[in-house]
Coordinates of C-alpha atoms and ligand atoms in Angstrom, one line a residue:
X836 CA -36.2 75.6 -101.0
X837 CA -38.8 73.9 -98.8
X838 CA -39.1 70.2 -99.1
X839 CA -42.5 68.2 -98.8
X840 CA -43.5 64.7 -97.8
X841 CA -44.9 62.5 -100.4
X842 CA -46.9 59.7 -99.2
X843 CA -47.8 56.7 -101.6
X844 CA -50.2 54.1 -100.5
X845 CA -52.0 51.3 -102.5
X846 CA -52.7 47.5 -103.2
X847 CA -49.7 45.3 -103.4
X848 CA -47.9 45.2 -106.4
X849 CA -49.4 48.1 -108.1
X850 CA -45.7 49.5 -108.7
X851 CA -45.9 51.9 -105.7
X852 CA -41.9 51.5 -105.0
X853 CA -40.9 51.9 -108.6
X854 CA -42.8 55.1 -108.9
X855 CA -41.7 55.9 -105.5
X856 CA -37.9 55.6 -106.3
X857 CA -38.2 57.4 -109.5
X858 CA -39.7 60.3 -107.6
X859 CA -37.2 60.3 -104.8
X860 CA -34.5 60.2 -107.4
X861 CA -35.9 63.0 -109.6
X862 CA -36.3 65.4 -106.5
X863 CA -33.3 64.1 -104.6
X864 CA -35.4 62.9 -101.8
X865 CA -35.1 59.8 -99.4
X866 CA -36.9 56.7 -100.6
X867 CA -38.3 54.6 -97.8
X868 CA -40.1 51.2 -98.5
X869 CA -42.3 50.5 -95.4
X870 CA -43.4 47.1 -96.9
X871 CA -39.9 46.1 -96.3
X872 CA -40.0 47.0 -92.9
X873 CA -43.1 44.6 -92.4
X874 CA -41.3 42.0 -94.3
X875 CA -38.1 42.3 -92.1
X876 CA -40.5 41.6 -88.8
X877 CA -42.0 38.6 -90.7
X878 CA -38.8 37.3 -91.6
X879 CA -37.4 37.5 -88.3
X880 CA -40.5 35.7 -86.9
X881 CA -40.0 32.8 -89.5
X882 CA -36.3 32.7 -88.6
X883 CA -37.1 32.5 -84.9
X884 CA -39.8 29.6 -85.4
X885 CA -42.5 32.0 -84.2
X886 CA -44.2 31.4 -87.4
X887 CA -44.7 27.8 -88.8
X888 CA -46.9 26.3 -91.5
X889 CA -50.1 26.4 -89.4
X890 CA -49.3 28.3 -86.0
X891 CA -48.3 31.9 -85.8
X892 CA -47.2 32.6 -82.1
X893 CA -48.0 36.1 -82.1
X894 CA -47.2 36.7 -78.3
X895 CA -43.6 35.5 -78.8
X896 CA -43.3 37.8 -81.7
X897 CA -44.5 40.9 -79.5
X898 CA -42.4 39.9 -76.5
X899 CA -39.2 40.1 -79.0
X900 CA -40.1 43.3 -80.6
X901 CA -37.4 45.1 -78.8
X902 CA -34.7 42.9 -80.3
X903 CA -35.8 43.8 -83.7
X904 CA -33.6 46.7 -85.3
X905 CA -34.4 47.4 -89.0
X906 CA -32.2 49.9 -90.9
X907 CA -31.6 50.9 -94.5
X908 CA -28.3 51.2 -96.3
X909 CA -27.9 52.8 -99.6
X910 CA -26.3 50.4 -102.1
X911 CA -24.6 52.6 -104.7
X912 CA -24.6 49.3 -107.4
X913 CA -28.2 49.0 -106.9
X914 CA -29.1 52.3 -106.7
X915 CA -31.3 52.0 -103.6
X916 CA -31.2 51.6 -99.8
X917 CA -31.4 47.7 -98.7
X918 CA -32.8 46.7 -95.7
X919 CA -30.9 45.3 -92.8
X920 CA -32.2 43.4 -89.8
X921 CA -29.9 43.6 -86.8
X922 CA -26.9 44.4 -89.0
X923 CA -27.7 41.7 -91.7
X924 CA -28.5 42.4 -95.3
X925 CA -31.8 40.6 -95.6
X926 CA -33.0 42.2 -99.0
X927 CA -32.6 38.9 -100.8
X928 CA -34.8 37.0 -98.4
X929 CA -37.6 39.4 -97.9
X930 CA -39.4 39.2 -101.3
X931 CA -39.7 35.2 -101.1
X932 CA -43.1 33.5 -101.1
X933 CA -42.6 32.3 -97.5
X934 CA -42.3 36.0 -96.3
X935 CA -45.1 37.0 -98.8
X936 CA -47.5 34.6 -97.5
X937 CA -47.4 35.8 -93.7
X938 CA -46.5 39.5 -93.8
X939 CA -50.2 40.7 -94.3
X940 CA -50.7 38.6 -90.8
X941 CA -48.0 40.2 -89.1
X942 CA -49.0 43.6 -90.6
X943 CA -52.6 43.3 -88.7
X944 CA -50.9 43.3 -85.0
X945 CA -51.2 46.9 -83.5
X946 CA -47.9 46.3 -81.4
X947 CA -45.8 45.9 -84.8
X948 CA -47.4 48.8 -86.7
X949 CA -46.7 51.1 -83.6
X950 CA -43.1 50.2 -83.4
X951 CA -42.8 50.6 -87.3
X952 CA -44.8 53.7 -87.7
X953 CA -42.5 55.3 -84.7
X954 CA -39.5 54.7 -86.8
X955 CA -41.0 55.9 -90.0
X956 CA -42.1 59.2 -88.6
X957 CA -38.6 59.9 -87.2
X958 CA -36.9 59.1 -90.6
X959 CA -39.3 61.5 -92.2
X960 CA -39.1 64.1 -89.6
X961 CA -36.9 66.4 -91.9
X962 CA -39.3 66.1 -94.8
X963 CA -37.8 65.3 -98.4
X964 CA -39.0 61.7 -98.1
X965 CA -41.2 59.7 -100.2
X966 CA -42.6 56.9 -98.3
X967 CA -44.6 53.9 -100.0
X968 CA -46.9 51.6 -98.0
X969 CA -50.5 51.3 -96.9
X970 CA -50.8 53.7 -94.2
X971 CA -48.5 56.3 -95.2
X972 CA -51.1 59.0 -95.9
X973 CA -54.0 58.0 -93.2
X974 CA -51.6 57.4 -90.2
X975 CA -47.7 57.7 -90.5
X976 CA -47.9 61.3 -92.3
X977 CA -51.5 62.4 -92.4
X978 CA -50.2 66.0 -93.1
X979 CA -48.1 64.9 -96.1
X980 CA -48.3 67.5 -98.9
X981 CA -48.7 65.1 -101.8
X982 CA -50.8 61.9 -101.1
X983 CA -51.2 59.3 -104.0
X984 CA -53.3 56.0 -104.1
X985 CA -52.3 53.3 -106.5
X986 CA -54.5 50.7 -107.6
X987 CA -54.7 48.0 -110.7
X988 CA -56.7 45.0 -111.1
X989 CA -55.7 41.8 -109.3
X990 CA -54.6 40.2 -112.7
X991 CA -52.4 42.9 -113.8
X992 CA -50.7 43.0 -110.3
X993 CA -50.3 39.4 -110.1
X994 CA -48.7 39.4 -113.6
X995 CA -46.1 41.7 -112.6
X996 CA -45.2 40.1 -109.4
X997 CA -45.2 37.0 -111.4
X998 CA -42.8 38.3 -114.1
X999 CA -40.7 39.9 -111.4
X1000 CA -40.3 36.6 -109.5
X1001 CA -39.5 34.8 -112.9
X1002 CA -36.9 37.5 -113.8
X1003 CA -35.2 36.8 -110.6
X1004 CA -35.1 33.1 -111.2
X1005 CA -37.7 32.0 -108.6
X1006 CA -40.1 29.2 -109.4
X1007 CA -43.6 30.2 -109.4
X1008 CA -47.0 29.3 -110.3
X1009 CA -49.3 32.3 -111.7
X1010 CA -52.5 31.0 -109.9
X1011 CA -50.3 31.0 -106.8
X1012 CA -49.6 34.3 -107.1
X1013 CA -52.8 35.6 -108.1
X1014 CA -54.2 33.8 -105.0
X1015 CA -51.6 35.6 -102.9
X1016 CA -52.5 39.1 -104.2
X1017 CA -56.2 38.6 -103.5
X1018 CA -55.7 37.1 -100.1
X1019 CA -53.2 40.0 -99.2
X1020 CA -55.8 42.8 -100.5
X1021 CA -58.7 41.2 -98.4
X1022 CA -56.4 41.4 -95.1
X1023 CA -54.9 44.6 -95.8
X1024 CA -58.2 46.2 -96.3
X1025 CA -60.0 44.3 -93.7
X1026 CA -57.8 44.5 -90.6
X1027 CA -58.7 46.5 -87.9
X1028 CA -55.4 48.4 -87.1
X1029 CA -54.9 51.0 -90.0
X1030 CA -56.6 49.2 -92.9
X1031 CA -55.7 50.1 -96.3
X1032 CA -58.1 52.9 -97.5
X1033 CA -58.0 55.9 -99.8
X1034 CA -58.1 59.1 -97.8
X1035 CA -60.1 62.0 -98.9
X1036 CA -57.2 64.1 -100.1
X1037 CA -55.2 61.5 -101.8
X1038 CA -55.0 61.4 -105.7
X1039 CA -56.1 58.2 -107.0
X1040 CA -54.2 56.5 -109.9
X1041 CA -55.3 53.4 -111.8
X1042 CA -52.2 52.2 -113.7
X1043 CA -53.7 49.1 -114.9
X1044 CA -53.4 51.0 -118.5
X1045 CA -50.8 53.6 -117.8
X1046 CA -47.0 53.1 -118.9
X1047 CA -44.4 53.9 -116.0
X1048 CA -43.4 56.8 -117.9
X1049 CA -47.0 58.4 -118.2
X1050 CA -47.5 57.6 -114.5
X1051 CA -44.2 59.1 -113.6
X1052 CA -44.9 62.3 -115.4
X1053 CA -48.2 62.7 -113.8
X1054 CA -47.3 62.4 -110.3
X1055 CA -43.8 64.6 -110.9
X1056 CA -46.1 67.3 -112.1
X1057 CA -48.1 66.9 -109.1
X1058 CA -45.0 66.8 -106.8
X1059 CA -43.8 70.0 -108.5
X1060 CA -46.8 71.8 -108.1
X1061 CA -47.1 71.0 -104.3
X1062 CA -43.4 71.9 -103.7
X1063 CA -43.8 75.1 -105.1
X1064 CA -47.0 76.0 -103.3
X1065 CA -45.5 75.0 -100.1
X1066 CA -42.8 77.5 -101.1
X1067 CA -45.1 80.4 -101.3
X1068 CA -45.9 80.3 -97.7
Ligands
DC279 O1 -45.5 46.6 -100.1 P1 -45.4 45.0 -99.6 O2 -46.3 44.4 -100.5 O3 -43.9 44.8 -99.8 O4 -46.0 45.1 -98.4 C1 -45.9 43.9 -97.6 C2 -47.1 43.9 -96.5 O5 -46.8 44.9 -95.4 C3 -48.5 44.1 -97.0 O6 -49.4 42.9 -97.5 C4 -49.4 44.9 -96.2 C5 -48.2 45.3 -95.1 N1 -48.0 46.8 -95.0 C6 -48.6 47.6 -94.1 O7 -49.6 47.1 -93.7 N2 -48.3 48.8 -93.9 C7 -47.5 49.6 -94.7 N3 -47.2 50.7 -94.5 C8 -46.7 48.7 -95.5 C9 -46.7 47.4 -95.9

């Protein structure tokens, strides 16, 4: 049975990773959260003082890119692969506001993108992968058999992120979360290096009004169709 590549792109907090995880589990594919990789680089830059409140030393980060080693290790208790930076599990740090506030800036750097895209392509070389991000269908795997583009209104997305942070016991302010969601949309879609865009062959899913189950059923059906098509040749 041939395996396919599934690319899931879209705006932040559209539930890409939830859908990608569900799909990977149902199909016994590998799931890779590429946003976690950009977050890991941002965390590294913060930890090393390359980013402070009002200054981002891009040169320093670029000069240290070879010192950044990102990996994923499956955690059976949580049932997903956690992200490691130079051997340290940083999963619980990368979703904090501090990282969220700077990650889009970091993701504008072509040098960072080049490094991470190369690693992503290597991970997905054998197919059987569900990858989520912003440029998966456009740059990382332009030949992916199934491309999904997910979107939802900024308010719905901010509410989701707000609820997620609250459930993790983090102190948050809804307006700040909404502001962050809108700011990231602007940067992600407006940057010159691989901006977020829906490619022509992607299936768009606006999940403002879809339940998780409805969305999953829809995409799983599509995935099964594409898998059976790829096995006809
Ligand atoms: O999916 P996320 O919110 O964890 O992504 C964090 C940031 O990383 C987001 O602002 C855009 C960037 N990103 C990207 O530019 N390309 C990707 N493939 C994944 C994420």
